[in-house]
Short mmCIF file of C-alpha atoms in Angstrom, two decimals:
data_model
loop_
_atom_site.label_atom_id
_atom_site.label_comp_id
_atom_site.label_asym_id
_atom_site.label_seq_id
_atom_site.Cartn_x
_atom_site.Cartn_y
_atom_site.Cartn_z
CA MET A 30 -0.19 -0.08 -0.14
CA TRP A 31 0.64 3.43 -0.75
CA TYR A 32 1.53 6.14 2.15
CA ALA A 33 2.09 9.48 2.82
CA ILE A 34 4.74 10.81 4.68
CA GLU A 35 5.09 14.36 6.20
CA GLY A 36 8.07 15.66 7.79
CA HIS A 37 7.93 19.30 9.35
CA ASP A 38 10.83 21.02 9.87
CA GLY A 39 11.41 23.35 12.81
CA ASN A 40 12.67 26.88 13.14
CA ASP A 41 16.09 27.78 11.45
CA VAL A 42 17.33 24.38 10.54
CA LEU A 43 18.27 24.91 7.09
CA ALA A 44 22.07 24.41 8.05
CA GLN A 45 21.18 20.78 9.66
CA ARG A 46 19.00 20.01 6.44
CA LEU A 47 21.77 20.81 3.95
CA ALA A 48 24.17 18.93 6.04
CA ALA A 49 21.76 15.60 6.02
CA ARG A 50 20.59 15.85 2.75
CA GLY A 51 22.74 13.47 1.14
CA GLU A 52 22.27 10.63 3.35
CA HIS A 53 18.43 11.25 3.04
CA LEU A 54 18.44 11.49 -0.41
CA SER A 55 20.34 8.24 -0.40
CA ARG A 56 17.37 6.51 1.00
CA LEU A 57 14.83 7.78 -1.49
CA ARG A 58 16.93 6.55 -3.91
CA ASP A 59 17.02 3.50 -2.91
CA LEU A 60 13.08 3.48 -2.65
CA ARG A 61 13.07 4.89 -6.14
CA ASP A 62 15.57 1.56 -7.24
CA GLN A 63 13.29 -0.83 -5.89
CA GLY A 64 10.26 0.84 -7.26
CA ARG A 65 8.57 2.31 -4.32
CA LEU A 66 8.60 5.76 -4.79
CA LEU A 67 5.85 7.73 -6.10
CA LEU A 68 7.10 11.21 -5.52
CA ALA A 69 9.14 13.06 -2.72
CA GLY A 70 10.06 16.87 -2.17
CA PRO A 71 10.64 19.50 0.02
CA CYS A 72 8.08 22.05 0.44
CA PRO A 73 9.56 25.83 0.33
CA ALA A 74 9.21 28.24 3.21
CA ILE A 75 8.18 31.07 0.88
CA ASP A 76 6.18 31.11 -2.08
CA ALA A 77 9.24 30.64 -4.49
CA GLU A 78 11.09 27.33 -6.34
CA ASP A 79 14.35 28.44 -4.53
CA PRO A 80 13.52 29.70 -1.27
CA GLY A 81 17.13 30.43 -0.49
CA PRO A 82 17.42 31.45 3.32
CA ALA A 83 14.07 30.94 3.91
CA GLY A 84 14.69 27.41 4.00
CA PHE A 85 11.81 24.44 3.70
CA SER A 86 8.91 24.16 5.93
CA GLY A 87 9.09 20.24 5.50
CA SER A 88 9.00 17.71 2.96
CA ILE A 89 6.48 15.00 1.56
CA VAL A 90 7.04 11.48 0.60
CA ILE A 91 4.64 9.34 -0.77
CA ALA A 92 5.87 5.30 -1.01
CA GLU A 93 4.93 1.90 -0.74
CA PHE A 94 5.24 -0.25 2.01
CA ASP A 95 4.31 -3.53 3.43
CA SER A 96 2.14 -1.77 6.11
CA LEU A 97 1.57 1.37 8.09
CA ASP A 98 3.69 0.52 10.97
CA ALA A 99 6.56 -0.25 8.19
CA ALA A 100 6.02 3.24 7.01
CA ARG A 101 6.43 4.88 9.99
CA GLY A 102 9.85 3.14 11.22
CA TRP A 103 11.54 3.97 7.89
CA ALA A 104 10.14 7.17 8.29
CA GLN A 105 11.18 7.26 12.01
CA ALA A 106 14.92 6.34 10.62
CA ASP A 107 15.27 9.33 8.34
CA PRO A 108 18.60 11.22 8.86
CA TYR A 109 16.85 14.77 8.92
CA ILE A 110 15.01 13.42 12.64
CA ALA A 111 18.73 12.13 13.76
CA ALA A 112 19.83 15.99 12.52
CA GLY A 113 17.12 18.14 14.13
CA VAL A 114 15.36 19.20 10.99
CA TYR A 115 12.16 17.62 11.61
CA THR A 116 9.86 18.21 14.79
CA HIS A 117 7.40 15.67 13.89
CA VAL A 118 6.39 13.44 11.26
CA ASP A 119 2.96 12.26 9.53
CA VAL A 120 2.41 8.85 7.83
CA ARG A 121 -1.30 8.17 6.68
CA PRO A 122 -2.53 5.53 4.39
CA PHE A 123 -2.38 7.23 0.38
CA LYS A 124 -4.61 5.93 -2.41
CA PRO A 125 -3.78 7.24 -5.53
CA VAL A 126 -6.33 8.05 -8.09
CA LEU A 127 -5.16 10.57 -11.00
CA PRO A 128 -3.07 11.27 -13.10
#
């Protein structure tokens, strides 16, 4: 089943985000290579594709896991949590409809 994972950034965490980005992207590439990633990306903190020093308000990942517990476990192991980027992460089932 597909799951929506939304990580919420804390305040002033752009430096931590950039430092942990390589490890974070590596995990996403693994999901992609396994055919389990629908989409992933950050949410700019301002209305701009490149928010510059404003940074990001969080990230969204939609990926396939065997269960909600498995999705939650994967999300809790994210390097952004260890680096103090995310204040909390929401994980819920997702049903793709379009396109």
